[in-house]
Amino acid sequence: MHFLPAFSSLLLCTTFSAAAPFWGIFEQTSLTPYLTATISSSIKSALKKADVIPDVLAHDFKPTFSLLLSYPSTHDHVFLGNVLPRSNVSSKPVFEIHSLSPHPTPTQKNATYTLVLTDPDATSRAEPVKAQMCHWIVTGLKLQPKDNSNAYILDARTTSEEHSSTLSELISYFAPAPPPKTGYHRYIFVLLVPKDSQDDGKGLQKPADRPHWGYGEEGAGVKEWADDNGLKAVGANFFYAQNEKQ
Ligand SMILES: *[C@@H]1O[C@H](CO)[C@@H](O)[C@H](O)[C@H]1NC(C)=O
Ligand SMILES: *[C@@H]1O[C@H](CO)[C@@H](O)[C@H](O)[C@H]1NC(C)=O
């Protein structure tokens, strides 16, 4: 499985929470409903401010998971709109996904999750003629109990055979490559889950192409693909990157 080298290299990485106190909150094992609501609305505000809502996510999107993503080769983290040098995001990130609910439902625990990366600003935010560009689809993610706590996470750092064998890349990681003189692009990670709790997520259709996610229509992407595959968005995070030549 292609994932193993990237995942095991994260074992050398420091913990996510060490770098940014904001995310440390998710390490807590007992989020109160107040904290959960506050975190969820902070994530949503950041997404709205950057027009990720409505460009990629619907107005009624409600974050119920937090996505902690890190690029192991550079130790760079994705923090709701930070700027990362293009050279720092050339190989795929690792991630840890936390339920914002202290007590995930049996449905949440049993579901198969899918993580995608999309660029709604291809070839530029002013002229998104190739948008959205599909950069990555990884599926087969299962929530599992975190060691020594009652938190449930999707932990890409696991080396457990059982877990890593269920992961699969439907679309391989295509490193962000914003062309010269096209300004900042938004690179958006979205966590998706089947709308139907009986759906095991095995029937996902691979997009026919990366530009427009194969829909041949400007702006088409995550929403269309999620709808066609019976998925809904439950988490998101993003960063900005641009070409050095502007
Ligand atoms: C990019 O990666 C380099 C090398 O690891 C690191 O020194 C630098 O701080 C990173 N840049 C940013 C903006 O994170
Ligand atoms: C758990 O998910 C599987 C599909 O992955 C489904 O067939 C089963 O009905 C689900 N069980 C519960 C209790 O939801």
CSV table of C-alpha atoms and ligand atoms in Angstrom, one decimal:
chain,number,residue,atom,x,y,z
A,1,MET,CA,0.0,0.0,0.0
A,2,HIS,CA,1.4,3.4,-1.1
A,3,PHE,CA,0.4,5.0,2.2
A,4,LEU,CA,2.7,3.1,4.5
A,5,PRO,CA,5.9,5.1,4.0
A,6,ALA,CA,4.2,8.4,4.5
A,7,PHE,CA,2.3,7.2,7.5
A,8,SER,CA,5.3,5.7,9.2
A,9,SER,CA,7.4,8.8,8.6
A,10,LEU,CA,4.9,10.7,10.7
A,11,LEU,CA,5.9,8.6,13.7
A,12,LEU,CA,9.0,10.8,13.7
A,13,CYS,CA,6.9,13.9,13.7
A,14,THR,CA,6.0,15.8,16.9
A,15,THR,CA,2.4,15.8,18.0
A,16,PHE,CA,0.0,18.1,16.2
A,17,SER,CA,-1.0,20.0,19.3
A,18,ALA,CA,2.6,21.1,20.1
A,19,ALA,CA,2.7,23.5,17.2
A,20,ALA,CA,-0.5,25.4,17.7
A,21,PRO,CA,-2.4,25.8,20.9
A,22,PHE,CA,-5.7,26.3,19.0
A,23,TRP,CA,-5.7,22.7,17.9
A,24,GLY,CA,-4.7,21.4,21.3
A,25,ILE,CA,-8.2,21.8,22.4
A,26,PHE,CA,-9.2,18.8,20.3
A,27,GLU,CA,-7.0,16.6,22.3
A,28,GLN,CA,-9.2,17.1,25.3
A,29,THR,CA,-11.3,14.0,26.0
A,30,SER,CA,-14.3,15.8,27.4
A,31,LEU,CA,-15.5,18.6,25.1
A,32,THR,CA,-18.5,20.3,26.6
A,33,PRO,CA,-21.4,21.0,24.2
A,34,TYR,CA,-20.5,24.7,24.6
A,35,LEU,CA,-16.9,24.1,23.4
A,36,THR,CA,-18.1,21.9,20.6
A,37,ALA,CA,-20.4,24.5,19.3
A,38,THR,CA,-17.7,27.2,19.6
A,39,ILE,CA,-15.2,25.2,17.7
A,40,SER,CA,-17.7,24.3,15.1
A,41,SER,CA,-18.7,27.9,14.5
A,42,SER,CA,-15.1,29.1,14.5
A,43,ILE,CA,-14.3,26.7,11.7
A,44,LYS,CA,-17.4,27.7,9.8
A,45,SER,CA,-16.5,31.4,10.1
A,46,ALA,CA,-13.1,30.9,8.7
A,47,LEU,CA,-14.5,28.9,5.8
A,48,LYS,CA,-17.1,31.7,5.1
A,49,LYS,CA,-14.5,34.5,5.3
A,50,ALA,CA,-12.5,32.8,2.6
A,51,ASP,CA,-15.6,32.0,0.5
A,52,VAL,CA,-14.9,28.3,0.8
A,53,ILE,CA,-18.6,28.5,1.7
A,54,PRO,CA,-20.2,28.8,-0.8
A,55,ASP,CA,-17.5,28.1,-3.5
A,56,VAL,CA,-16.8,24.5,-2.3
A,57,LEU,CA,-19.2,23.8,0.6
A,58,ALA,CA,-22.9,24.5,1.0
A,59,HIS,CA,-24.3,27.2,3.3
A,60,ASP,CA,-25.8,24.6,5.6
A,61,PHE,CA,-22.4,22.8,6.1
A,62,LYS,CA,-22.0,22.0,9.8
A,63,PRO,CA,-18.5,20.9,10.9
A,64,THR,CA,-18.8,18.0,13.3
A,65,PHE,CA,-15.2,16.9,12.9
A,66,SER,CA,-11.9,18.7,13.1
A,67,LEU,CA,-9.2,17.9,10.6
A,68,LEU,CA,-5.6,18.1,11.7
A,69,LEU,CA,-3.3,17.8,8.7
A,70,SER,CA,0.5,18.0,8.6
A,71,TYR,CA,3.1,17.7,5.9
A,72,PRO,CA,5.7,15.3,7.5
A,73,SER,CA,8.7,16.3,5.4
A,74,THR,CA,8.5,20.0,6.5
A,75,HIS,CA,6.4,19.7,9.7
A,76,ASP,CA,4.0,22.2,8.3
A,77,HIS,CA,0.4,22.2,9.5
A,78,VAL,CA,-2.8,23.3,7.8
A,79,PHE,CA,-4.6,25.9,9.9
A,80,LEU,CA,-7.8,27.2,8.3
A,81,GLY,CA,-6.2,29.5,5.8
A,82,ASN,CA,-2.5,29.8,6.5
A,83,VAL,CA,0.0,30.3,3.6
A,84,LEU,CA,2.3,27.4,2.8
A,85,PRO,CA,5.2,27.5,0.3
A,86,ARG,CA,4.4,25.3,-2.7
A,87,SER,CA,7.7,23.3,-2.1
A,88,ASN,CA,6.5,22.4,1.4
A,89,VAL,CA,3.4,20.6,0.2
A,90,SER,CA,4.9,18.4,-2.5
A,91,SER,CA,4.2,15.1,-0.9
A,92,LYS,CA,1.0,14.0,0.7
A,93,PRO,CA,0.1,15.0,4.2
A,94,VAL,CA,-0.8,12.9,7.2
A,95,PHE,CA,-3.8,13.6,9.2
A,96,GLU,CA,-5.7,13.1,12.5
A,97,ILE,CA,-9.4,13.6,12.5
A,98,HIS,CA,-11.3,14.2,15.7
A,99,SER,CA,-15.0,14.0,16.3
A,100,LEU,CA,-16.2,17.3,17.8
A,101,SER,CA,-18.7,15.3,19.8
A,102,PRO,CA,-17.4,13.8,23.0
A,103,HIS,CA,-19.7,10.8,22.4
A,104,PRO,CA,-19.8,9.9,18.8
A,105,THR,CA,-22.9,8.0,17.8
A,106,PRO,CA,-22.8,4.3,16.8
A,107,THR,CA,-23.4,5.5,13.2
A,108,GLN,CA,-20.4,7.9,13.4
A,109,LYS,CA,-18.2,5.1,14.8
A,110,ASN,CA,-19.3,2.6,12.2
A,111,ALA,CA,-19.1,4.9,9.1
A,112,THR,CA,-16.4,4.8,6.4
A,113,TYR,CA,-14.9,8.3,5.8
A,114,THR,CA,-13.4,9.9,2.7
A,115,LEU,CA,-10.9,12.8,2.7
A,116,VAL,CA,-10.5,14.9,-0.5
A,117,LEU,CA,-8.4,17.9,-1.5
A,118,THR,CA,-9.7,20.4,-4.1
A,119,ASP,CA,-8.5,23.6,-5.7
A,120,PRO,CA,-11.5,26.0,-6.6
A,121,ASP,CA,-9.0,28.5,-8.0
A,122,ALA,CA,-7.6,26.7,-11.0
A,123,THR,CA,-6.1,28.3,-13.0
A,124,SER,CA,-6.7,31.4,-10.9
A,125,ARG,CA,-9.2,32.7,-8.4
A,126,ALA,CA,-10.1,35.5,-10.9
A,127,GLU,CA,-10.5,33.0,-13.8
A,128,PRO,CA,-11.3,29.6,-12.3
A,129,VAL,CA,-11.7,28.0,-15.8
A,130,LYS,CA,-10.3,24.6,-14.7
A,131,ALA,CA,-11.9,24.6,-11.2
A,132,GLN,CA,-12.4,22.7,-9.2
A,133,MET,CA,-9.2,20.7,-9.7
A,134,CYS,CA,-9.3,17.4,-7.9
A,135,HIS,CA,-6.0,16.8,-6.0
A,136,TRP,CA,-6.6,13.8,-3.8
A,137,ILE,CA,-9.3,11.3,-2.7
A,138,VAL,CA,-8.5,8.9,0.0
A,139,THR,CA,-11.2,6.6,1.4
A,140,GLY,CA,-11.7,3.6,3.7
A,141,LEU,CA,-11.1,5.7,6.8
A,142,LYS,CA,-12.6,4.4,10.0
A,143,LEU,CA,-13.0,6.1,13.3
A,144,GLN,CA,-11.2,4.3,16.1
A,145,PRO,CA,-10.8,4.9,19.9
A,146,LYS,CA,-7.6,6.8,20.7
A,147,ASP,CA,-5.3,5.1,23.2
A,148,ASN,CA,-5.9,5.9,26.8
A,149,SER,CA,-8.8,8.3,26.2
A,150,ASN,CA,-12.4,8.2,25.3
A,151,ALA,CA,-11.8,10.3,22.1
A,152,TYR,CA,-12.5,8.8,18.8
A,153,ILE,CA,-10.2,9.7,15.9
A,154,LEU,CA,-9.2,8.8,12.4
A,155,ASP,CA,-5.5,8.5,12.8
A,156,ALA,CA,-3.4,8.2,9.7
A,157,ARG,CA,-0.4,7.6,11.9
A,158,THR,CA,-1.5,4.2,12.8
A,159,THR,CA,0.7,1.3,11.8
A,160,SER,CA,-2.0,-1.2,12.6
A,161,GLU,CA,-2.2,-3.6,9.7
A,162,GLU,CA,-6.0,-3.9,10.1
A,163,HIS,CA,-6.5,-0.1,9.6
A,164,SER,CA,-4.0,0.7,6.9
A,165,SER,CA,-5.2,-2.2,4.8
A,166,THR,CA,-8.6,-0.5,4.5
A,167,LEU,CA,-7.3,2.8,3.3
A,168,SER,CA,-7.2,3.4,-0.4
A,169,GLU,CA,-6.4,6.3,-2.7
A,170,LEU,CA,-9.2,6.6,-5.3
A,171,ILE,CA,-7.2,9.6,-6.8
A,172,SER,CA,-3.5,9.8,-6.0
A,173,TYR,CA,-2.1,13.0,-4.4
A,174,PHE,CA,-1.3,15.6,-7.0
A,175,ALA,CA,0.8,18.2,-5.4
A,176,PRO,CA,-0.5,21.8,-5.5
A,177,ALA,CA,1.1,23.5,-8.5
A,178,PRO,CA,-0.3,27.0,-8.8
A,179,PRO,CA,1.0,28.4,-12.2
A,180,PRO,CA,3.1,31.6,-12.2
A,181,LYS,CA,1.2,34.9,-11.9
A,182,THR,CA,-2.1,33.3,-10.8
A,183,GLY,CA,-2.0,34.6,-7.2
A,184,TYR,CA,-3.0,32.6,-4.2
A,185,HIS,CA,-5.0,29.4,-4.6
A,186,ARG,CA,-7.1,27.9,-1.9
A,187,TYR,CA,-6.4,24.3,-1.2
A,188,ILE,CA,-9.4,22.7,0.6
A,189,PHE,CA,-9.6,19.4,2.4
A,190,VAL,CA,-13.1,18.1,3.0
A,191,LEU,CA,-14.1,15.1,5.1
A,192,LEU,CA,-17.1,13.2,3.7
A,193,VAL,CA,-19.3,10.5,5.1
A,194,PRO,CA,-22.1,8.5,3.5
A,195,LYS,CA,-25.6,10.0,4.1
A,196,ASP,CA,-26.9,6.5,4.5
A,197,SER,CA,-25.5,4.7,7.5
A,198,GLN,CA,-25.8,1.3,5.8
A,199,ASP,CA,-23.5,2.5,3.0
A,200,ASP,CA,-20.1,1.0,3.3
A,201,GLY,CA,-18.5,3.6,1.0
A,202,LYS,CA,-17.1,0.8,-1.3
A,203,GLY,CA,-19.0,1.9,-4.3
A,204,LEU,CA,-17.5,5.3,-4.8
A,205,GLN,CA,-17.0,6.4,-8.4
A,206,LYS,CA,-13.6,7.6,-9.4
A,207,PRO,CA,-13.9,11.1,-11.0
A,208,ALA,CA,-13.2,10.8,-14.8
A,209,ASP,CA,-10.7,13.6,-14.7
A,210,ARG,CA,-9.0,16.0,-12.3
A,211,PRO,CA,-10.2,19.3,-13.9
A,212,HIS,CA,-13.8,20.0,-12.9
A,213,TRP,CA,-13.7,16.6,-11.1
A,214,GLY,CA,-14.6,15.2,-14.5
A,215,TYR,CA,-17.9,17.2,-14.7
A,216,GLY,CA,-16.7,19.5,-17.6
A,217,GLU,CA,-18.2,22.5,-16.0
A,218,GLU,CA,-16.5,25.5,-14.4
A,219,GLY,CA,-16.8,25.4,-10.6
A,220,ALA,CA,-18.0,21.8,-10.4
A,221,GLY,CA,-16.3,19.6,-7.9
A,222,VAL,CA,-16.8,18.3,-4.3
A,223,LYS,CA,-20.5,19.1,-4.0
A,224,GLU,CA,-21.4,17.4,-7.2
A,225,TRP,CA,-19.2,14.4,-6.6
A,226,ALA,CA,-20.4,14.0,-3.0
A,227,ASP,CA,-24.1,14.2,-4.2
A,228,ASP,CA,-23.5,11.6,-6.9
A,229,ASN,CA,-21.9,9.3,-4.4
A,230,GLY,CA,-24.4,9.7,-1.5
A,231,LEU,CA,-21.9,11.6,0.7
A,232,LYS,CA,-22.1,14.7,2.8
A,233,ALA,CA,-19.4,17.0,4.2
A,234,VAL,CA,-18.7,16.8,7.9
A,235,GLY,CA,-15.3,18.5,8.2
A,236,ALA,CA,-13.0,20.9,6.4
A,237,ASN,CA,-9.6,22.7,6.6
A,238,PHE,CA,-7.6,24.7,4.1
A,239,PHE,CA,-4.4,26.5,3.2
A,240,TYR,CA,-3.2,29.0,0.6
A,241,ALA,CA,-0.3,28.6,-1.8
A,242,GLN,CA,1.0,30.5,-4.7
A,243,ASN,CA,3.7,30.3,-7.3
A,244,GLU,CA,6.9,32.2,-6.4
A,245,LYS,CA,6.6,34.1,-9.7
A,246,GLN,CA,3.9,36.8,-9.4
B,1,LIG,C1,8.9,25.2,4.7
B,1,LIG,O1,9.7,24.1,5.0
B,1,LIG,C2,11.0,24.5,5.4
B,1,LIG,C3,11.9,23.3,5.5
B,1,LIG,O2,11.4,22.4,6.4
B,1,LIG,C4,10.9,25.2,6.8
B,1,LIG,O3,12.1,25.7,7.3
B,1,LIG,C5,9.9,26.5,6.6
B,1,LIG,O4,9.7,27.0,7.9
B,1,LIG,C6,8.6,26.0,6.0
B,1,LIG,N1,7.9,27.3,5.6
B,1,LIG,C7,6.7,27.6,6.2
B,1,LIG,C8,6.1,28.9,5.8
B,1,LIG,O5,6.1,26.8,6.9
B,2,LIG,C1,-22.1,-0.6,9.8
B,2,LIG,O1,-21.7,-0.3,8.5
B,2,LIG,C2,-22.0,-1.3,7.6
B,2,LIG,C3,-21.4,-0.9,6.3
B,2,LIG,O2,-20.1,-0.6,6.4
B,2,LIG,C4,-23.5,-1.6,7.5
B,2,LIG,O3,-23.7,-2.7,6.6
B,2,LIG,C5,-24.0,-1.9,8.9
B,2,LIG,O4,-25.4,-2.0,8.8
B,2,LIG,C6,-23.6,-0.8,9.8
B,2,LIG,N1,-24.1,-1.1,11.2
B,2,LIG,C7,-24.7,-0.2,11.9
B,2,LIG,C8,-25.0,-0.7,13.3
B,2,LIG,O5,-25.0,0.9,11.6
